[in-house]
Short mmCIF file of C-alpha atoms in Angstrom, two decimals:
data_model
loop_
_atom_site.label_atom_id
_atom_site.label_comp_id
_atom_site.label_asym_id
_atom_site.label_seq_id
_atom_site.Cartn_x
_atom_site.Cartn_y
_atom_site.Cartn_z
CA MET A 1 10.14 -18.82 -19.38
CA ILE A 2 13.19 -16.74 -18.45
CA TYR A 3 13.22 -15.37 -22.00
CA LEU A 4 9.68 -14.05 -21.53
CA TYR A 5 10.75 -12.33 -18.29
CA SER A 6 13.88 -10.86 -19.91
CA THR A 7 11.80 -9.57 -22.81
CA GLY A 8 9.52 -7.82 -20.33
CA ILE A 9 12.53 -6.19 -18.66
CA PHE A 10 13.79 -5.06 -22.07
CA PHE A 11 10.51 -3.33 -22.88
CA LEU A 12 10.35 -1.82 -19.39
CA ASN A 13 13.64 -0.13 -20.15
CA ILE A 14 12.37 1.08 -23.52
CA PHE A 15 9.21 2.44 -21.90
CA PHE A 16 11.12 4.54 -19.34
CA ARG A 17 13.49 5.89 -21.97
CA ILE A 18 10.65 6.92 -24.26
CA ALA A 19 8.74 8.49 -21.37
CA SER A 20 11.75 10.29 -19.85
CA PRO A 21 11.50 13.50 -21.95
CA PHE A 22 7.86 13.92 -20.93
CA HIS A 23 7.69 12.58 -17.37
CA PRO A 24 9.95 13.89 -14.56
CA LYS A 25 10.00 10.61 -12.61
CA ALA A 26 10.85 8.61 -15.73
CA ALA A 27 13.68 11.06 -16.41
CA LEU A 28 15.03 10.55 -12.89
CA TRP A 29 14.71 6.78 -13.30
CA VAL A 30 16.85 6.84 -16.45
CA ALA A 31 19.38 9.43 -15.28
CA GLY A 32 19.90 7.67 -11.96
CA ARG A 33 21.13 4.53 -13.72
CA LYS A 34 23.52 6.24 -16.12
CA ASN A 35 27.09 4.87 -15.88
CA TRP A 36 26.06 3.02 -12.74
CA ARG A 37 29.00 0.60 -12.79
CA LYS A 38 31.60 3.37 -12.67
CA VAL A 39 29.67 5.41 -10.11
CA LEU A 40 29.07 2.43 -7.83
CA ALA A 41 32.64 1.13 -8.03
CA GLU A 42 33.93 4.53 -6.89
CA LYS A 43 31.75 4.36 -3.78
CA VAL A 44 32.52 0.78 -2.71
CA ASN A 45 35.38 -0.02 -0.37
CA ALA A 46 36.62 -3.54 -1.01
CA GLY A 47 36.88 -5.91 1.93
CA GLN A 48 34.04 -4.41 3.98
CA ASN A 49 31.35 -6.55 5.55
CA ARG A 50 28.43 -5.26 3.54
CA VAL A 51 24.67 -5.76 3.98
CA TRP A 52 22.43 -4.83 1.09
CA PHE A 53 18.83 -3.65 1.52
CA HIS A 54 16.64 -3.27 -1.55
CA CYS A 55 13.33 -1.38 -1.48
CA ALA A 56 10.93 -0.58 -4.27
CA SER A 57 10.15 2.87 -2.92
CA LEU A 58 9.70 4.97 0.20
CA GLY A 59 7.06 2.81 1.87
CA GLU A 60 9.26 -0.28 1.66
CA PHE A 61 12.18 1.72 3.06
CA GLU A 62 10.12 2.46 6.15
CA GLN A 63 9.56 -1.28 6.50
CA CYS A 64 13.28 -2.00 6.75
CA ARG A 65 14.46 1.18 8.46
CA ASN A 66 14.37 -0.23 11.99
CA LEU A 67 16.37 -3.24 10.82
CA ILE A 68 19.04 -0.95 9.33
CA GLU A 69 19.16 0.99 12.59
CA TRP A 70 19.59 -2.23 14.57
CA ILE A 71 22.49 -3.35 12.36
CA LYS A 72 24.31 -0.01 12.53
CA SER A 73 23.79 0.16 16.27
CA SER A 74 24.89 -3.41 16.98
CA TYR A 75 27.55 -3.73 14.27
CA PRO A 76 28.85 -0.25 13.43
CA ASP A 77 31.62 -1.64 11.22
CA VAL A 78 29.11 -3.25 8.85
CA SER A 79 28.60 -1.24 5.67
CA VAL A 80 24.99 -0.74 4.56
CA LEU A 81 24.09 -0.52 0.88
CA LEU A 82 20.56 0.78 0.20
CA THR A 83 18.99 0.54 -3.26
CA PHE A 84 15.70 1.77 -4.65
CA PHE A 85 13.78 0.95 -7.81
CA SER A 86 11.70 4.14 -7.78
CA PRO A 87 12.76 7.80 -7.80
CA SER A 88 10.12 8.55 -5.18
CA GLY A 89 12.15 6.50 -2.72
CA TYR A 90 15.66 7.37 -3.86
CA GLU A 91 15.18 11.14 -4.16
CA ILE A 92 13.87 11.44 -0.61
CA ARG A 93 16.32 9.03 1.05
CA LYS A 94 19.48 9.45 -1.05
CA ASN A 95 21.17 11.18 1.91
CA TYR A 96 19.99 8.71 4.55
CA ALA A 97 22.68 8.94 7.23
CA LEU A 98 22.82 5.26 8.26
CA ALA A 99 23.42 3.96 4.74
CA ASP A 100 27.00 4.05 3.54
CA ILE A 101 25.84 3.89 -0.10
CA VAL A 102 22.42 4.80 -1.54
CA THR A 103 21.78 4.14 -5.22
CA TYR A 104 19.28 2.94 -7.79
CA LEU A 105 18.97 -0.77 -8.48
CA PRO A 106 20.24 -1.44 -12.02
CA LEU A 107 17.74 -2.94 -14.42
CA ASP A 108 17.31 -6.65 -13.77
CA THR A 109 19.32 -8.24 -16.57
CA LYS A 110 21.71 -11.16 -16.24
CA LYS A 111 24.79 -9.03 -16.94
CA ASN A 112 23.69 -6.19 -14.69
CA ALA A 113 23.07 -8.59 -11.82
CA ALA A 114 26.45 -10.27 -12.23
CA ASP A 115 28.31 -6.94 -12.47
CA PHE A 116 26.45 -5.38 -9.55
CA LEU A 117 27.15 -8.31 -7.23
CA ARG A 118 30.78 -8.48 -8.31
CA ILE A 119 31.20 -4.83 -7.34
CA VAL A 120 29.33 -4.80 -4.02
CA ASN A 121 29.88 -8.42 -2.86
CA PRO A 122 27.32 -8.34 -0.01
CA ARG A 123 27.52 -10.64 3.00
CA LEU A 124 23.73 -10.65 3.45
CA VAL A 125 20.82 -9.25 1.41
CA PHE A 126 17.35 -8.10 2.43
CA PHE A 127 14.56 -7.62 -0.11
CA VAL A 128 11.38 -5.96 1.15
CA LYS A 129 7.77 -7.03 0.68
CA TYR A 130 7.22 -7.83 -3.02
CA GLU A 131 10.67 -7.51 -4.57
CA LEU A 132 11.39 -10.57 -6.76
CA TRP A 133 14.02 -9.61 -9.33
CA ILE A 134 14.71 -12.92 -11.02
CA HIS A 135 18.22 -12.36 -12.44
CA PHE A 136 19.49 -10.87 -9.20
CA LEU A 137 18.08 -13.75 -7.17
CA ARG A 138 19.55 -16.31 -9.57
CA GLU A 139 22.97 -14.70 -9.46
CA MET A 140 22.95 -14.52 -5.66
CA LYS A 141 22.07 -18.21 -5.49
CA ILE A 142 25.02 -19.03 -7.76
CA ARG A 143 27.30 -16.97 -5.51
CA HIS A 144 25.83 -18.49 -2.31
CA ILE A 145 24.80 -15.08 -1.01
CA PRO A 146 21.98 -15.44 1.54
CA VAL A 147 18.86 -13.40 0.72
CA VAL A 148 16.04 -12.66 3.17
CA LEU A 149 12.56 -11.39 2.28
CA VAL A 150 10.99 -9.24 5.00
CA SER A 151 7.40 -8.08 5.53
CA ALA A 152 6.18 -10.31 2.70
CA ARG A 153 2.47 -10.39 2.04
CA VAL A 154 0.53 -12.25 -0.67
CA GLY A 155 -3.09 -13.13 -1.36
CA GLU A 156 -4.65 -16.08 -3.15
CA ASN A 157 -4.95 -14.10 -6.39
CA SER A 158 -1.41 -12.75 -6.31
CA PRO A 159 0.25 -12.56 -9.76
CA PHE A 160 3.10 -14.54 -8.25
CA PHE A 161 0.74 -17.52 -8.21
CA THR A 162 -1.45 -16.87 -11.24
CA SER A 163 0.68 -15.27 -13.97
CA LEU A 164 2.51 -17.01 -16.81
CA LEU A 165 5.70 -16.39 -14.84
CA ALA A 166 4.50 -18.32 -11.79
CA PRO A 167 7.12 -21.10 -12.27
CA LEU A 168 9.87 -18.46 -12.18
CA TYR A 169 8.40 -16.83 -9.10
CA LYS A 170 8.18 -20.21 -7.38
CA LYS A 171 11.92 -20.72 -7.85
CA ALA A 172 12.52 -17.15 -6.74
CA PHE A 173 10.68 -17.67 -3.46
CA GLN A 174 12.52 -20.95 -2.98
CA SER A 175 15.86 -19.17 -3.37
CA PHE A 176 15.37 -17.01 -0.27
CA ARG A 177 17.25 -18.25 2.75
CA GLN A 178 14.38 -17.07 4.94
CA ILE A 179 11.02 -15.35 4.39
CA PHE A 180 9.31 -13.28 7.10
CA THR A 181 5.63 -12.67 6.41
CA GLN A 182 3.19 -10.12 7.73
CA ASP A 183 0.50 -12.70 8.51
CA GLU A 184 -0.41 -16.37 8.77
CA THR A 185 -2.29 -16.33 5.45
CA SER A 186 0.84 -15.29 3.56
CA LYS A 187 2.88 -17.97 5.29
CA GLU A 188 0.34 -20.67 4.43
CA LEU A 189 0.07 -19.60 0.78
CA LEU A 190 3.83 -19.33 0.28
CA SER A 191 4.51 -22.61 2.06
CA ARG A 192 2.01 -24.35 -0.20
CA PHE A 193 3.40 -22.62 -3.30
CA THR A 194 7.08 -23.25 -2.62
CA GLY A 195 6.91 -26.51 -0.73
CA LYS A 196 9.40 -25.00 1.68
CA SER A 197 9.32 -24.44 5.43
CA HIS A 198 11.73 -21.48 5.53
CA ILE A 199 8.88 -19.08 6.31
CA THR A 200 8.19 -17.29 9.61
CA VAL A 201 5.34 -14.98 10.62
CA SER A 202 6.87 -11.84 12.08
CA SER A 203 4.14 -9.19 11.56
CA ASP A 204 4.77 -6.04 9.53
CA THR A 205 7.96 -4.14 10.38
CA ARG A 206 6.07 -0.88 9.79
CA TYR A 207 4.56 -1.28 13.26
CA ASP A 208 8.07 -1.12 14.70
CA ARG A 209 8.79 1.97 12.62
CA VAL A 210 5.81 3.95 13.89
CA VAL A 211 6.51 2.89 17.48
CA ALA A 212 10.07 4.17 17.06
CA ASN A 213 8.73 7.45 15.65
CA ARG A 214 6.43 7.76 18.64
CA ASP A 215 9.16 6.96 21.16
CA THR A 216 11.58 9.50 19.64
CA PHE A 217 9.01 12.23 19.00
CA SER A 218 10.29 15.79 18.96
CA GLU A 219 7.99 18.77 19.29
CA ILE A 220 7.10 21.11 16.42
CA PRO A 221 6.92 24.42 18.32
CA PHE A 222 4.66 26.34 15.93
CA VAL A 223 2.19 23.46 15.62
CA GLU A 224 2.21 23.11 19.40
CA THR A 225 1.12 26.75 19.64
CA PHE A 226 -1.35 26.56 16.76
CA THR A 227 -3.18 23.55 18.26
CA ARG A 228 -3.03 24.44 21.95
CA ASP A 229 -6.48 24.24 23.57
CA LYS A 230 -7.97 23.38 20.17
CA ILE A 231 -9.67 20.34 18.65
CA CYS A 232 -7.32 19.39 15.84
CA LEU A 233 -8.06 17.51 12.61
CA ILE A 234 -4.84 16.44 10.88
CA CYS A 235 -5.20 15.49 7.20
CA GLY A 236 -2.13 13.68 5.91
CA SER A 237 -0.91 12.58 2.46
CA THR A 238 -3.90 14.18 0.75
CA TRP A 239 -4.65 14.27 -2.96
CA PRO A 240 -7.06 16.68 -4.73
CA VAL A 241 -10.00 14.29 -4.34
CA ASP A 242 -9.34 14.09 -0.60
CA GLU A 243 -9.06 17.85 -0.26
CA LYS A 244 -12.33 18.45 -2.09
CA ALA A 245 -14.12 16.10 0.32
CA LEU A 246 -12.37 17.55 3.36
CA PHE A 247 -13.44 21.09 2.56
CA TYR A 248 -16.99 19.86 1.93
CA ALA A 249 -16.86 18.55 5.49
CA TRP A 250 -15.09 21.66 6.80
CA ASP A 251 -17.87 23.93 5.56
CA ARG A 252 -20.29 21.90 7.71
CA LEU A 253 -17.98 21.49 10.73
CA LYS A 254 -16.27 24.87 11.06
CA ASN A 255 -18.80 26.03 13.64
CA ILE A 256 -17.48 23.45 16.10
CA PRO A 257 -15.84 25.62 18.78
CA GLU A 258 -12.03 25.67 18.69
CA LEU A 259 -11.76 23.35 15.66
CA VAL A 260 -8.63 23.72 13.52
CA MET A 261 -7.55 21.73 10.47
CA ILE A 262 -4.00 20.99 9.31
CA LEU A 263 -3.38 19.59 5.83
CA ALA A 264 -0.12 17.96 4.69
CA PRO A 265 -0.51 17.01 1.00
CA HIS A 266 1.22 13.97 -0.47
CA GLU A 267 2.86 16.19 -3.08
CA ILE A 268 3.48 19.90 -2.63
CA HIS A 269 1.85 21.84 -5.46
CA LYS A 270 1.98 25.50 -4.45
CA GLN A 271 -0.66 26.62 -6.95
CA ARG A 272 -3.15 24.06 -5.64
CA ILE A 273 -2.59 25.20 -2.08
CA LEU A 274 -2.90 28.85 -3.07
CA ALA A 275 -6.16 28.10 -4.89
CA TRP A 276 -7.63 26.75 -1.65
CA LYS A 277 -6.25 29.73 0.24
CA GLU A 278 -8.14 32.05 -2.12
CA LYS A 279 -11.39 30.30 -1.16
CA TYR A 280 -10.69 30.68 2.55
CA PRO A 281 -8.45 33.79 2.64
CA GLU A 282 -8.97 34.93 6.22
CA SER A 283 -8.71 31.54 7.90
CA THR A 284 -5.87 29.95 5.88
CA LEU A 285 -2.18 30.00 6.73
CA LEU A 286 0.81 28.32 5.06
CA PHE A 287 3.47 26.83 7.32
CA SER A 288 6.14 28.64 5.31
CA GLU A 289 4.45 31.91 6.29
CA LYS A 290 3.90 31.04 9.96
CA GLU A 291 5.40 34.35 11.11
CA THR A 292 2.16 36.02 9.90
CA ALA A 293 -0.10 33.81 12.04
CA ASN A 294 -3.02 35.38 13.87
CA SER A 295 -6.03 34.19 15.85
CA ALA A 296 -8.27 34.05 12.76
CA HIS A 297 -6.19 31.30 11.17
CA ARG A 298 -7.89 27.92 11.55
CA ILE A 299 -6.61 26.12 8.45
CA LEU A 300 -2.89 25.37 8.23
CA TRP A 301 -1.27 23.99 5.06
CA VAL A 302 2.08 22.27 5.63
CA ASP A 303 3.96 23.14 2.46
CA ASN A 304 7.05 21.03 3.17
CA ILE A 305 8.01 17.35 3.19
CA GLY A 306 9.17 15.28 6.16
CA MET A 307 7.06 16.57 9.03
CA LEU A 308 3.93 14.43 8.73
CA SER A 309 4.79 11.54 11.06
CA ARG A 310 5.36 14.06 13.88
CA LEU A 311 2.30 16.13 13.00
CA TYR A 312 0.01 13.26 13.95
CA PHE A 313 1.02 13.70 17.59
CA TYR A 314 -1.21 16.79 17.63
CA ALA A 315 -4.25 15.07 16.08
CA ASP A 316 -7.49 14.63 17.96
CA VAL A 317 -8.74 13.02 14.74
CA ALA A 318 -6.75 12.09 11.65
CA TYR A 319 -7.68 11.69 8.01
CA VAL A 320 -5.25 9.78 5.77
CA GLY A 321 -5.42 10.28 2.01
CA GLY A 322 -5.17 7.98 -0.97
CA GLY A 323 -8.07 5.69 -0.11
CA TRP A 324 -10.20 7.03 -2.94
CA GLY A 325 -7.89 6.14 -5.78
CA SER A 326 -4.11 6.45 -5.60
CA GLY A 327 -3.54 3.90 -2.84
CA LEU A 328 -4.08 4.37 0.88
CA HIS A 329 -1.17 5.99 2.68
CA ASN A 330 0.18 5.13 6.12
CA ILE A 331 -2.64 4.92 8.65
CA LEU A 332 -0.32 3.47 11.29
CA GLU A 333 1.44 6.81 11.78
CA PRO A 334 -1.57 8.54 13.38
CA ALA A 335 -2.77 5.36 15.10
CA THR A 336 0.50 5.01 17.03
CA PHE A 337 -0.32 8.30 18.78
CA GLY A 338 -3.85 7.05 19.50
CA ALA A 339 -5.75 9.23 17.04
CA PRO A 340 -8.95 7.88 15.45
CA VAL A 341 -8.20 7.41 11.74
CA VAL A 342 -10.62 8.10 8.86
CA PHE A 343 -9.83 7.06 5.28
CA GLY A 344 -11.36 6.17 1.92
CA HIS A 345 -13.02 2.84 1.19
CA ARG A 346 -10.51 1.42 -1.33
CA HIS A 347 -8.26 -0.31 1.16
CA GLU A 348 -8.49 -3.99 0.18
CA LYS A 349 -4.72 -4.18 -0.41
CA PHE A 350 -3.96 -2.76 3.03
CA PRO A 351 -4.71 -5.36 5.71
CA GLU A 352 -3.97 -2.94 8.53
CA ALA A 353 -7.02 -0.92 7.45
CA GLY A 354 -9.40 -3.83 7.92
CA ASP A 355 -7.70 -4.73 11.20
CA ILE A 356 -7.99 -1.25 12.69
CA ILE A 357 -11.63 -0.97 11.58
CA ALA A 358 -12.35 -4.27 13.36
CA ALA A 359 -10.57 -2.96 16.46
CA GLY A 360 -12.81 0.14 16.48
CA GLY A 361 -10.16 2.77 15.81
CA GLY A 362 -10.47 3.18 12.04
CA PHE A 363 -13.34 4.44 9.90
CA SER A 364 -13.78 3.84 6.17
CA VAL A 365 -15.90 6.29 4.17
CA LYS A 366 -17.22 6.11 0.60
CA ASN A 367 -18.08 9.72 -0.18
CA GLU A 368 -18.16 13.29 1.06
CA ALA A 369 -21.34 12.83 3.08
CA GLU A 370 -19.94 9.81 4.91
CA LEU A 371 -16.72 11.67 5.59
CA HIS A 372 -18.64 14.58 7.09
CA SER A 373 -20.70 12.24 9.24
CA ALA A 374 -17.67 10.33 10.55
CA LEU A 375 -15.70 13.47 11.33
CA GLU A 376 -18.65 15.15 13.03
CA LYS A 377 -19.12 12.16 15.34
CA LEU A 378 -15.45 11.92 16.25
CA LEU A 379 -14.81 15.64 16.65
CA THR A 380 -17.82 16.23 18.91
CA ASP A 381 -17.52 13.14 21.14
CA ALA A 382 -14.53 13.54 23.45
CA GLU A 383 -15.38 10.39 25.38
CA LEU A 384 -15.32 8.30 22.19
CA ARG A 385 -11.98 9.82 21.20
CA GLU A 386 -10.52 8.89 24.57
CA GLU A 387 -11.66 5.30 24.21
CA ILE A 388 -10.13 5.08 20.74
CA PHE A 389 -6.91 6.69 21.99
CA VAL A 390 -6.33 3.75 24.32
CA SER A 391 -7.54 1.20 21.76
CA ASN A 392 -5.29 2.40 18.93
CA LYS A 393 -2.16 2.51 21.06
CA THR A 394 -2.86 -1.05 22.16
CA PHE A 395 -3.52 -2.05 18.54
CA ILE A 396 -0.07 -0.80 17.48
CA ASN A 397 1.83 -2.15 20.48
CA GLN A 398 0.41 -5.66 20.13
CA ARG A 399 1.60 -5.90 16.51
CA SER A 400 5.11 -4.56 16.97
CA GLY A 401 8.20 -6.73 17.39
CA ALA A 402 8.95 -7.93 13.85
CA THR A 403 12.39 -6.31 13.82
CA HIS A 404 13.35 -8.22 16.98
CA ILE A 405 12.30 -11.53 15.40
CA ILE A 406 14.35 -10.87 12.26
CA ALA A 407 17.34 -9.58 14.23
CA ARG A 408 17.31 -12.65 16.44
CA TRP A 409 17.31 -14.92 13.37
CA CYS A 410 20.29 -13.04 11.92
CA THR A 411 22.20 -13.33 15.18
CA GLU A 412 21.42 -17.02 15.66
CA ASN A 413 22.65 -17.73 12.13
CA ASP A 414 25.93 -15.82 12.61
CA TYR A 415 25.44 -13.41 9.72
CA PHE A 416 27.46 -10.68 11.38
CA PRO A 417 31.07 -10.61 12.53
CA ALA A 418 31.64 -11.78 16.07
CA SER A 419 33.56 -8.61 16.85
CA GLY A 420 30.48 -6.51 16.17
#
């Protein structure tokens, strides 16, 4: 069975190398792993107490960020190693201040795993959500390095249970010293699958992350001015399909007095933004050109990365993109500020979407007409928005606390130096 897995890893490598001349992310994936042994060895200081966090991409990083902050706050002498599989995580967080080393995870081969662990020699390892790299987990078990899986979530039809590699995944789950799941269902399924009791329900650490963002909010002066005394629709992490639907709705909602719309696309494509500006020339403003703002501007495009989680503070209503195809983005970020959240209907893989709909603060829409209807109701009913504001803050607060549960387990098991 391990040979089948290793063959898959081999072809994964071939795929990225073939794609690299034609696909920018594939090129970054390949380039980021070039001469990794030499590069990593130059960064590592021998003898340090090192904790290793591995994330697939940016979303998983947000799930462990509060845990990293707790470690660096409580044990400042502990060195943090942060690895990513995907360029979309590494390229944005490669200069993350609380990580002593940020790098790509080498391809999961037996030799790579052995060499990587020999170089970094971690005291404790955290994998996030779905990360089950078989050779790395095997090598860490041989070396008696404790590995913890945080914010794990699985369903009955998970490939971990149903694929040809299920026996390997079973051993992989069994090799974790502790597993913290997002929900009771995941705990029950993993307990049944592994036959182990080393599984604790902690909730999703993303709730802690958005609470921390809310509690450390810092004002965006221009947006504060742009939205003052206005009804503000914030549209975050949008894709072209989202933007088409949003402007369909805008054409039918723009007569609402004092309504403004702010869009922060998932990826900044200047030509796409300028094409929309040509359709609405008098009312559209780019954030990068905010010095030219005037009273006629009612549509603001945020043409930079890194501001979105703070933008939601200004939302009377929020729309979160990705729910019509690419994968729903973070609906917890606007909900933590109390904003009603509207999103596309393809959210089966995102349990928080179903939960917030059930709680009355989230609204799933299937098409442009439904989006218009939902936004019209929310934007014109101030009393409803106020009710949801209270409901969504309660929704977030009641689900936070996962980081504390994990931190307490680490402390009780003496995984950090007593002098910390």
